[in-house]
JSON list of C-alpha atoms in Angstrom, two decimals:
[
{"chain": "A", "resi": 1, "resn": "UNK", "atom": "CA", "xyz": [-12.69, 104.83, -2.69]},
{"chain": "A", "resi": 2, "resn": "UNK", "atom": "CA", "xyz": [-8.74, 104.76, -2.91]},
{"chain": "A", "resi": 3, "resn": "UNK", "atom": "CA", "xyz": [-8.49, 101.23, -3.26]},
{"chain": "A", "resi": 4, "resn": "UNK", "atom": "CA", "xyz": [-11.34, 101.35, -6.24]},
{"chain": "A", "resi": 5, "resn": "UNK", "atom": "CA", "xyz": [-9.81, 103.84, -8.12]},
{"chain": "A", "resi": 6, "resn": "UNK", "atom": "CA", "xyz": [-6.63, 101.67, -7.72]},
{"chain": "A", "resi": 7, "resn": "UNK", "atom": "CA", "xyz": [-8.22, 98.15, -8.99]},
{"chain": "A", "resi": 8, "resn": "UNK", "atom": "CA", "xyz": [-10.30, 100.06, -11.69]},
{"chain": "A", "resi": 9, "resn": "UNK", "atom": "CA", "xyz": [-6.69, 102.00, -12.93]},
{"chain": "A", "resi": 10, "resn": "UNK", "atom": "CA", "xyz": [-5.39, 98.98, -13.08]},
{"chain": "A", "resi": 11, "resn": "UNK", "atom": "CA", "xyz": [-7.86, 97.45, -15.07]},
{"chain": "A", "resi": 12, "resn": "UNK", "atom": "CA", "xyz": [-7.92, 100.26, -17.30]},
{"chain": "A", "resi": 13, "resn": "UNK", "atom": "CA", "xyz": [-4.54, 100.13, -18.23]},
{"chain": "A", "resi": 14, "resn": "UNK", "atom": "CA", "xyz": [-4.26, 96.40, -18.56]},
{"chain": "A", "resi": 15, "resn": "UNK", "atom": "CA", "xyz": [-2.45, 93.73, -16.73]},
{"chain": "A", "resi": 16, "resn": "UNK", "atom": "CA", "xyz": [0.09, 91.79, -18.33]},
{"chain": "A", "resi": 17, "resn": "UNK", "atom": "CA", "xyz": [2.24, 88.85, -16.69]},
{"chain": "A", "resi": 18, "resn": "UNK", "atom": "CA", "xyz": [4.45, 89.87, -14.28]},
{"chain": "A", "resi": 19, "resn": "UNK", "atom": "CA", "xyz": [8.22, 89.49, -14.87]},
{"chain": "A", "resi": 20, "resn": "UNK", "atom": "CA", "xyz": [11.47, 89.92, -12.84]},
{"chain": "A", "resi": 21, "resn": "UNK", "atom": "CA", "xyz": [14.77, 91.66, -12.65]},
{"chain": "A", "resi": 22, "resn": "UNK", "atom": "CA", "xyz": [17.06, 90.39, -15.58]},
{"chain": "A", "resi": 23, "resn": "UNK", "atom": "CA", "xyz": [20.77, 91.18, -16.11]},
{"chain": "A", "resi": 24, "resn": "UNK", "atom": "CA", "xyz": [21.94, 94.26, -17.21]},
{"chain": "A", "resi": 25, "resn": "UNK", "atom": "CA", "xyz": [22.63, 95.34, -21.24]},
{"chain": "A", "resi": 26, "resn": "UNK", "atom": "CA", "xyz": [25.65, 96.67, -22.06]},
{"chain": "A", "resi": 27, "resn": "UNK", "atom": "CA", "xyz": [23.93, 100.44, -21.36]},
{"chain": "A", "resi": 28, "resn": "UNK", "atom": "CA", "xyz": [22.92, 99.68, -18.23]},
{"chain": "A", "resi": 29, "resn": "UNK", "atom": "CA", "xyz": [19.37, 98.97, -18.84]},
{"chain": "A", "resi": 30, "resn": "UNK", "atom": "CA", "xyz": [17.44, 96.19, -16.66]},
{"chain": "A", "resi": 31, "resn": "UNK", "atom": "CA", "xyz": [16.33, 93.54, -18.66]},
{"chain": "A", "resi": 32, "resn": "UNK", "atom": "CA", "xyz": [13.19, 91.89, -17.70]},
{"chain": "A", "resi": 33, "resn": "UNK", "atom": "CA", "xyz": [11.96, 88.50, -17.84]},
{"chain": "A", "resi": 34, "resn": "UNK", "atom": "CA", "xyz": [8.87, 86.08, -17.23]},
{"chain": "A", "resi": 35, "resn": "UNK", "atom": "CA", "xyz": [9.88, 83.64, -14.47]},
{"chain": "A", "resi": 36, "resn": "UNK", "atom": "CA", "xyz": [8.40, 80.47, -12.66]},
{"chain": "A", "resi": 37, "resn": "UNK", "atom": "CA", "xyz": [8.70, 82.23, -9.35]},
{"chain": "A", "resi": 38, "resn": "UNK", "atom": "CA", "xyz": [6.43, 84.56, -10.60]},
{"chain": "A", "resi": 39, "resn": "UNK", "atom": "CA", "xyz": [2.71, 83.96, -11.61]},
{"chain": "A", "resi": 40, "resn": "UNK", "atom": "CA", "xyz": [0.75, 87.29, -10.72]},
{"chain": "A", "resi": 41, "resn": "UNK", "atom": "CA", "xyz": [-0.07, 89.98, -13.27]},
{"chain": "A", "resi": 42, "resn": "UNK", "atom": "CA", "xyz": [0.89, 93.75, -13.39]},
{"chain": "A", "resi": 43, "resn": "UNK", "atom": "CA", "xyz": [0.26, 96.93, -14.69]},
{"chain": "A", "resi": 44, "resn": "UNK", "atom": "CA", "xyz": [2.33, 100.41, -13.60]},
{"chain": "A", "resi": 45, "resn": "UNK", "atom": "CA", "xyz": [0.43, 103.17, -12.40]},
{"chain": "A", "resi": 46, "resn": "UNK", "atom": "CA", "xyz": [2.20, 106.06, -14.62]},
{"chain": "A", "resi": 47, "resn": "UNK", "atom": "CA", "xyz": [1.20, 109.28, -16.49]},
{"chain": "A", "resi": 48, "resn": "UNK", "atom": "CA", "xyz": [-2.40, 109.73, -16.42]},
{"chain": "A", "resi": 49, "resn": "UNK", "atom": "CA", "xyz": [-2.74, 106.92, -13.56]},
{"chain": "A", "resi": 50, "resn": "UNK", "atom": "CA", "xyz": [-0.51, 108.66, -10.80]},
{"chain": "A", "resi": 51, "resn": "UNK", "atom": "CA", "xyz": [-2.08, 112.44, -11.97]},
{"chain": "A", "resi": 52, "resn": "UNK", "atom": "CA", "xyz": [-5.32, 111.29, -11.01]},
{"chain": "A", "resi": 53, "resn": "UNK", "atom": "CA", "xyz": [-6.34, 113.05, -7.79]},
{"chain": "A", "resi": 54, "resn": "UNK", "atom": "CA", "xyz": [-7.62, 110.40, -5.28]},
{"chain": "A", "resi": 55, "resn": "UNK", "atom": "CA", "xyz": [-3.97, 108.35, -6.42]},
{"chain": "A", "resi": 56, "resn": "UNK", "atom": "CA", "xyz": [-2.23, 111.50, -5.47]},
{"chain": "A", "resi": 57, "resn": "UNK", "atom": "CA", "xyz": [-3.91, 111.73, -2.04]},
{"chain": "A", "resi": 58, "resn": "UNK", "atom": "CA", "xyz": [-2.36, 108.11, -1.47]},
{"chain": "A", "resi": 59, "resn": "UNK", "atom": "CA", "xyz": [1.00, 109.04, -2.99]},
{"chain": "A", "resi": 60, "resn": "UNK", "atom": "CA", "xyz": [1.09, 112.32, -1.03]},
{"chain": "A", "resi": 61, "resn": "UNK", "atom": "CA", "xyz": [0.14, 110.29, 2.84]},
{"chain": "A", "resi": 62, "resn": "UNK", "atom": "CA", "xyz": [2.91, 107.53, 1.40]},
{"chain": "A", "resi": 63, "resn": "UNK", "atom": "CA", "xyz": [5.77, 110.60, 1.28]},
{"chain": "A", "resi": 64, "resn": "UNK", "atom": "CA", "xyz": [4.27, 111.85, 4.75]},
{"chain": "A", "resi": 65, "resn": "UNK", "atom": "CA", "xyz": [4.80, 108.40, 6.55]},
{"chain": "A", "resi": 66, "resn": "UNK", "atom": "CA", "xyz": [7.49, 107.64, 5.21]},
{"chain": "A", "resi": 67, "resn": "UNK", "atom": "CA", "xyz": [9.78, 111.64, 5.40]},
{"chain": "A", "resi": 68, "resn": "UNK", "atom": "CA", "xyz": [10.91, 110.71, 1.66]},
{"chain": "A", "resi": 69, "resn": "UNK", "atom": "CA", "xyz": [10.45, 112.78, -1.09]},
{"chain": "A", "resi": 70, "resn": "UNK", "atom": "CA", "xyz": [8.12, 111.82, -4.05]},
{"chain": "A", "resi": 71, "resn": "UNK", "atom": "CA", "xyz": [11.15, 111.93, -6.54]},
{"chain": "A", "resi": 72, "resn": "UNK", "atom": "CA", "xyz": [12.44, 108.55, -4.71]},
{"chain": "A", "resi": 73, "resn": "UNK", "atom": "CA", "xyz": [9.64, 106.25, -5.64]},
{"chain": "A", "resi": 74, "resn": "UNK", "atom": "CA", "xyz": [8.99, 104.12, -8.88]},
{"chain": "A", "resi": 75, "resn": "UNK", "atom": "CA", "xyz": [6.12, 104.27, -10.01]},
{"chain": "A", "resi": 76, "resn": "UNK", "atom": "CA", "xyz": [3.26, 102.44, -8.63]},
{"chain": "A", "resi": 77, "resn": "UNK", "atom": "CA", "xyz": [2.91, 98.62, -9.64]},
{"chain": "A", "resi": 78, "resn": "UNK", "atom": "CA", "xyz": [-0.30, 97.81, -9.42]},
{"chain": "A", "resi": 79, "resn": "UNK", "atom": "CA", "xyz": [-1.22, 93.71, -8.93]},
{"chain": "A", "resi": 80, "resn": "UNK", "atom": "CA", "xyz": [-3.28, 90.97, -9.53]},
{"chain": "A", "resi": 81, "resn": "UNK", "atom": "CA", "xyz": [-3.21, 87.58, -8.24]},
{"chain": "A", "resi": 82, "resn": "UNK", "atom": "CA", "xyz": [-5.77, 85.09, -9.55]},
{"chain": "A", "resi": 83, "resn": "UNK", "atom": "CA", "xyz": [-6.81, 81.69, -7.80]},
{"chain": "A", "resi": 84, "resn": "UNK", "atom": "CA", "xyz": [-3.08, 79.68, -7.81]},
{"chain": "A", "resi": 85, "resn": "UNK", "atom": "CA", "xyz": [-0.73, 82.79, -9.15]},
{"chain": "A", "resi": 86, "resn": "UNK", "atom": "CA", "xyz": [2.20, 83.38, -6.54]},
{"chain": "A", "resi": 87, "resn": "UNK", "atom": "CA", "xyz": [5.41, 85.46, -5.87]},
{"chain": "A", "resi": 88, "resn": "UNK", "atom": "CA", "xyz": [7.83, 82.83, -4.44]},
{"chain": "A", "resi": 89, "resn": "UNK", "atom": "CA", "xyz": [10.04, 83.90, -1.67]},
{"chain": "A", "resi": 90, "resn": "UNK", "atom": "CA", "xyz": [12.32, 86.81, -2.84]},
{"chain": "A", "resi": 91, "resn": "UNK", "atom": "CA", "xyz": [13.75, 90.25, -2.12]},
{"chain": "A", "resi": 92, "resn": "UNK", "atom": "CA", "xyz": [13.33, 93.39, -3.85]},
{"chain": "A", "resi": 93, "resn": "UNK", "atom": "CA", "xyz": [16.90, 94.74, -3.41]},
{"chain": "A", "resi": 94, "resn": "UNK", "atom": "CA", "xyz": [18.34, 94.48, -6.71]},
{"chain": "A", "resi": 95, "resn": "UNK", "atom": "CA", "xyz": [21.95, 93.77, -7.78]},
{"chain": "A", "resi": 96, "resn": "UNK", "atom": "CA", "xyz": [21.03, 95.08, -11.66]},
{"chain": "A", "resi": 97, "resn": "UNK", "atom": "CA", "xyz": [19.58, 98.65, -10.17]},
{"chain": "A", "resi": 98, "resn": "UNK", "atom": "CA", "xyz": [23.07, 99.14, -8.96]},
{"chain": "A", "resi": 99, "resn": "UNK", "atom": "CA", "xyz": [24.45, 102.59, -10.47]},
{"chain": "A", "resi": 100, "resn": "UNK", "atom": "CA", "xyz": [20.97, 103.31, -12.12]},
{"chain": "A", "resi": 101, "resn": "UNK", "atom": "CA", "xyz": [18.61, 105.67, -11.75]},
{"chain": "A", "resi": 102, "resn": "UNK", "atom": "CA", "xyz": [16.14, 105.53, -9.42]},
{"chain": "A", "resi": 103, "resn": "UNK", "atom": "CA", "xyz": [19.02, 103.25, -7.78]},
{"chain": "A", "resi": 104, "resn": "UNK", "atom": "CA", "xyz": [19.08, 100.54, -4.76]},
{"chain": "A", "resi": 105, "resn": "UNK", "atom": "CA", "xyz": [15.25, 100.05, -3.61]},
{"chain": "A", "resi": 106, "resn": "UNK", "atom": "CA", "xyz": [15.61, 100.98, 0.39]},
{"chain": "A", "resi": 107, "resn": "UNK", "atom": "CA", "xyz": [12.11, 100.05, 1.27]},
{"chain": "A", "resi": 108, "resn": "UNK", "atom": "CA", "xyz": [8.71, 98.49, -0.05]},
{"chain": "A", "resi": 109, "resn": "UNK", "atom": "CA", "xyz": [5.40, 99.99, 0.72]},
{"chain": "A", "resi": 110, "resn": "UNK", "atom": "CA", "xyz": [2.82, 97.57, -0.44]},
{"chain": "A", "resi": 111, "resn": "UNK", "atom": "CA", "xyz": [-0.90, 97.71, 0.12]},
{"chain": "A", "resi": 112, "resn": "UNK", "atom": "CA", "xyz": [-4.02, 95.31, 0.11]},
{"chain": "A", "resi": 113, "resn": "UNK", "atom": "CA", "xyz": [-6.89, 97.14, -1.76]},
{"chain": "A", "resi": 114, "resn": "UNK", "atom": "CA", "xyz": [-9.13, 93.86, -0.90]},
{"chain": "A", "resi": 115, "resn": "UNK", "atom": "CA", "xyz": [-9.79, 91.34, 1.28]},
{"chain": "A", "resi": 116, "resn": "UNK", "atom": "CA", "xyz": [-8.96, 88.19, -0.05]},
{"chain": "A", "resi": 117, "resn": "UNK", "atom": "CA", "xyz": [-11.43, 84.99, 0.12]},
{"chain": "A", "resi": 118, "resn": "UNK", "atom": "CA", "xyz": [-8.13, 82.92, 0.98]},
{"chain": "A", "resi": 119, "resn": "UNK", "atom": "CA", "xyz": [-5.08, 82.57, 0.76]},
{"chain": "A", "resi": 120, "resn": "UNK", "atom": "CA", "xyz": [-3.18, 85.32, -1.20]},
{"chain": "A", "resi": 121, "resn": "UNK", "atom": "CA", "xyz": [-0.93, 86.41, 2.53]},
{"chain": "A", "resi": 122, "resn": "UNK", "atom": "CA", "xyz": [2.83, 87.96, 2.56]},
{"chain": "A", "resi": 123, "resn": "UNK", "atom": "CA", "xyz": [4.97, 85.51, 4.53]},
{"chain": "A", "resi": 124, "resn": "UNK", "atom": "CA", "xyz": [8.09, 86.83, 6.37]},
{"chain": "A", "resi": 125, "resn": "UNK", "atom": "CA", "xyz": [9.73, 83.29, 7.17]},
{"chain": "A", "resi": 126, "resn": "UNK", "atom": "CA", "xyz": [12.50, 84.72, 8.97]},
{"chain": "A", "resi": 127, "resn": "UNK", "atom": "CA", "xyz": [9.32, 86.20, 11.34]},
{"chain": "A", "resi": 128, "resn": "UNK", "atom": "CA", "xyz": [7.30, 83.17, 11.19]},
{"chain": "A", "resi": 129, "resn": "UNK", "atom": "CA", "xyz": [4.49, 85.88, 10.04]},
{"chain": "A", "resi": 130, "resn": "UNK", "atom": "CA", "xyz": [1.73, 85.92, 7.59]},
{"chain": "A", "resi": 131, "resn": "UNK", "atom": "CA", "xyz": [-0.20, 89.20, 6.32]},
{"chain": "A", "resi": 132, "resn": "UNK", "atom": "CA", "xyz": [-3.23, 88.51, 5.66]},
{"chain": "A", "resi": 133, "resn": "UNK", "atom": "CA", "xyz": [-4.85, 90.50, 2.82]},
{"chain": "A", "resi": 134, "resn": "UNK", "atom": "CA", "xyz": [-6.73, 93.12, 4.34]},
{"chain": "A", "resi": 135, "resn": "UNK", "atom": "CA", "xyz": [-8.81, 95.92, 1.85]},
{"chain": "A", "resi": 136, "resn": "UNK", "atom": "CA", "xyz": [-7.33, 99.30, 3.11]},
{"chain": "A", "resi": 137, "resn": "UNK", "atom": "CA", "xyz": [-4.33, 98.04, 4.66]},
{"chain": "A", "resi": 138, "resn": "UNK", "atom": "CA", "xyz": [-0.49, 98.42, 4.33]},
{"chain": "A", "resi": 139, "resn": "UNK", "atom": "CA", "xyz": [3.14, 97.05, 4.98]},
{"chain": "A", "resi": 140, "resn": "UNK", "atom": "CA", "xyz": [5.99, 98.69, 4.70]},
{"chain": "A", "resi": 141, "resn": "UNK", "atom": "CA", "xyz": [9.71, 97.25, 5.02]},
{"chain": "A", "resi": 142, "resn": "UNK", "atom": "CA", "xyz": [13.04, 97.89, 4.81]},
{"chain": "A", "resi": 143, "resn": "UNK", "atom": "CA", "xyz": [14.99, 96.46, 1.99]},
{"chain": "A", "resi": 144, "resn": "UNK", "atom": "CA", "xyz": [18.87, 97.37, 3.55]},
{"chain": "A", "resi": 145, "resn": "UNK", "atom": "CA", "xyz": [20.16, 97.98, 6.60]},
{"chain": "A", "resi": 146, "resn": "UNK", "atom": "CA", "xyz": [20.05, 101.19, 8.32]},
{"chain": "A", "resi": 147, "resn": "UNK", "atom": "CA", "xyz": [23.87, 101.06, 8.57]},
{"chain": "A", "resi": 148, "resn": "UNK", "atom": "CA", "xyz": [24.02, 100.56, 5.17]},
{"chain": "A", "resi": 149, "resn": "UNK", "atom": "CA", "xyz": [22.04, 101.06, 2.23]},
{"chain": "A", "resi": 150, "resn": "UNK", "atom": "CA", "xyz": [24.06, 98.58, 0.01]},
{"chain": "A", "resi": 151, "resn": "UNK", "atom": "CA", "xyz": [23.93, 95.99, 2.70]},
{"chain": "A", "resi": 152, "resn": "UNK", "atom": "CA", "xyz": [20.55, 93.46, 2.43]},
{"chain": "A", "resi": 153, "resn": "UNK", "atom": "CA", "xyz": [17.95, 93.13, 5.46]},
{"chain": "A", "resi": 154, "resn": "UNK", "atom": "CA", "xyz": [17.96, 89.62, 5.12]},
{"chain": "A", "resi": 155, "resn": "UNK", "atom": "CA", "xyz": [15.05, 89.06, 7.50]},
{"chain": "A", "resi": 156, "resn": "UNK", "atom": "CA", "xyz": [12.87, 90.88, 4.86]},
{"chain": "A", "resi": 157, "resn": "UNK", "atom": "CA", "xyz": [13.08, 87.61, 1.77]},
{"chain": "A", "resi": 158, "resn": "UNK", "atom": "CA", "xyz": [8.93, 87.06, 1.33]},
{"chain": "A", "resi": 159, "resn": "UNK", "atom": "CA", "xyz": [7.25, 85.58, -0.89]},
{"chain": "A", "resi": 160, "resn": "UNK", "atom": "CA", "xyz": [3.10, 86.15, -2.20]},
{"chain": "A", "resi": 161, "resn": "UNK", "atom": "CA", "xyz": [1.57, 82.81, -0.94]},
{"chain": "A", "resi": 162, "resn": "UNK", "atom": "CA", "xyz": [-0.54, 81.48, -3.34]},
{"chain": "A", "resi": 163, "resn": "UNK", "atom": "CA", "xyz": [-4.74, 82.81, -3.70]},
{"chain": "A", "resi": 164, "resn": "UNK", "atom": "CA", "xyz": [-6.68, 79.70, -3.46]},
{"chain": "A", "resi": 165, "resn": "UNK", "atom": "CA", "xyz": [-10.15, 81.78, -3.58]},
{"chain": "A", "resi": 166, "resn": "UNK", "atom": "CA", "xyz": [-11.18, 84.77, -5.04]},
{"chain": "A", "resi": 167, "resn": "UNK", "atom": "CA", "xyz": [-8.72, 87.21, -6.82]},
{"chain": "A", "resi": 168, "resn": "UNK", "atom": "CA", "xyz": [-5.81, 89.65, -4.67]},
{"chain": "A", "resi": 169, "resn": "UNK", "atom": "CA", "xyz": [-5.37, 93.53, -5.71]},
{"chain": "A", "resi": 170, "resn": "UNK", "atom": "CA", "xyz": [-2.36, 95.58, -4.27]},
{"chain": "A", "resi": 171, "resn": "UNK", "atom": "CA", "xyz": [-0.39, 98.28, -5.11]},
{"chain": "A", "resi": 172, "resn": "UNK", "atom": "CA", "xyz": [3.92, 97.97, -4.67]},
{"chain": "A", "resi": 173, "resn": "UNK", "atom": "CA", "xyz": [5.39, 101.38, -3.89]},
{"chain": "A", "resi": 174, "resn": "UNK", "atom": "CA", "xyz": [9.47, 100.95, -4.03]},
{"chain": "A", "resi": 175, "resn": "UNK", "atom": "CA", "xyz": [11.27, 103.89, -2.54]},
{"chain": "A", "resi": 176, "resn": "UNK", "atom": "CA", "xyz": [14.93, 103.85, -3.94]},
{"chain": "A", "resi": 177, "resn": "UNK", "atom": "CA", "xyz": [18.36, 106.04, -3.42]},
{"chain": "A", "resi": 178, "resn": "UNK", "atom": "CA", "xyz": [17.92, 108.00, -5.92]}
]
């Protein structure tokens, strides 16, 4: 039911292309930007999305596994990969959220709301490990190092391998600093 509600918000508030972390403005603002290293399709889970009671279930277990208050995540980004649309290898520390508010994402709590014909798996190639997309299922990972929250967990670069059948849902949940 969860991951349902999850595709059909989604879907409901429309995907667009997916885009990544830009530099600064002279504010402070990200800017965003479509990129080659990044094929999927997005939509954010805000306002009426992350009111909606079976999303705040999920939002309300995330905050109990994890011991961090609500106020520390971005919103939901909800995803869709399509047969050949990818995430190469990356991390989602950010230089540019340096200073801002919500600040330096310390962890990444992503989840699988489908199984996945093939392909479409999270590869940690400092692990030599694939996820496989599984409906219902979850990683979480750490973005810095315990020791120190500005300092990158370098083992944690991954990259969305691209779906070669069927379509991949899933749901990023970035807990930051701030």
């Amino acid at each position: 039911e969860e991951c349902d509600k999850l595709i059909e918000l989604g879907k409901i508030n429309g995907y667009e292309r997916s885009t990544i972390d830009g530099d600064s403005d002279v504010g402070g603002e990200v800017a965003y930007a479509e990129s080659e290293d990044r094929t999927s399709e997005n939509s954010f889970c805000g306002h009426g999305c992350k009111e909606d009671p079976i999303v705040k279930s999920v939002l309300e277990r995330m905050v109990a596994m994890t011991g961090i208050p609500y106020t520390n995540y971005e919103d939901l980004q909800l995803v869709r990969y399509e047969v050949g649309q990818f995430y190469n290898q990356h991390h989602d520390y950010s230089e540019s959220m340096a200073g801002t508010v919500p600040g330096h994402r310390i962890l990444t709590f992503f989840m699988y709301l489908n199984d996945v014909e093939d392909g479409g798996g999270t590869k940690f190639e400092d692990l030599n490990f694939i996820a496989k997309p599984k409906r219902g299922s979850a990683l979480i990972w750490p973005s810095v190092t315990d020791a120190n929250l500005d300092q990158i967990e370098e083992w944690t670069y991954h990259e969305a391998l691209p779906v070669t059948k069927g379509i991949k849902y899933g749901a990023n949940a970035w807990v930051s600093t701030n």
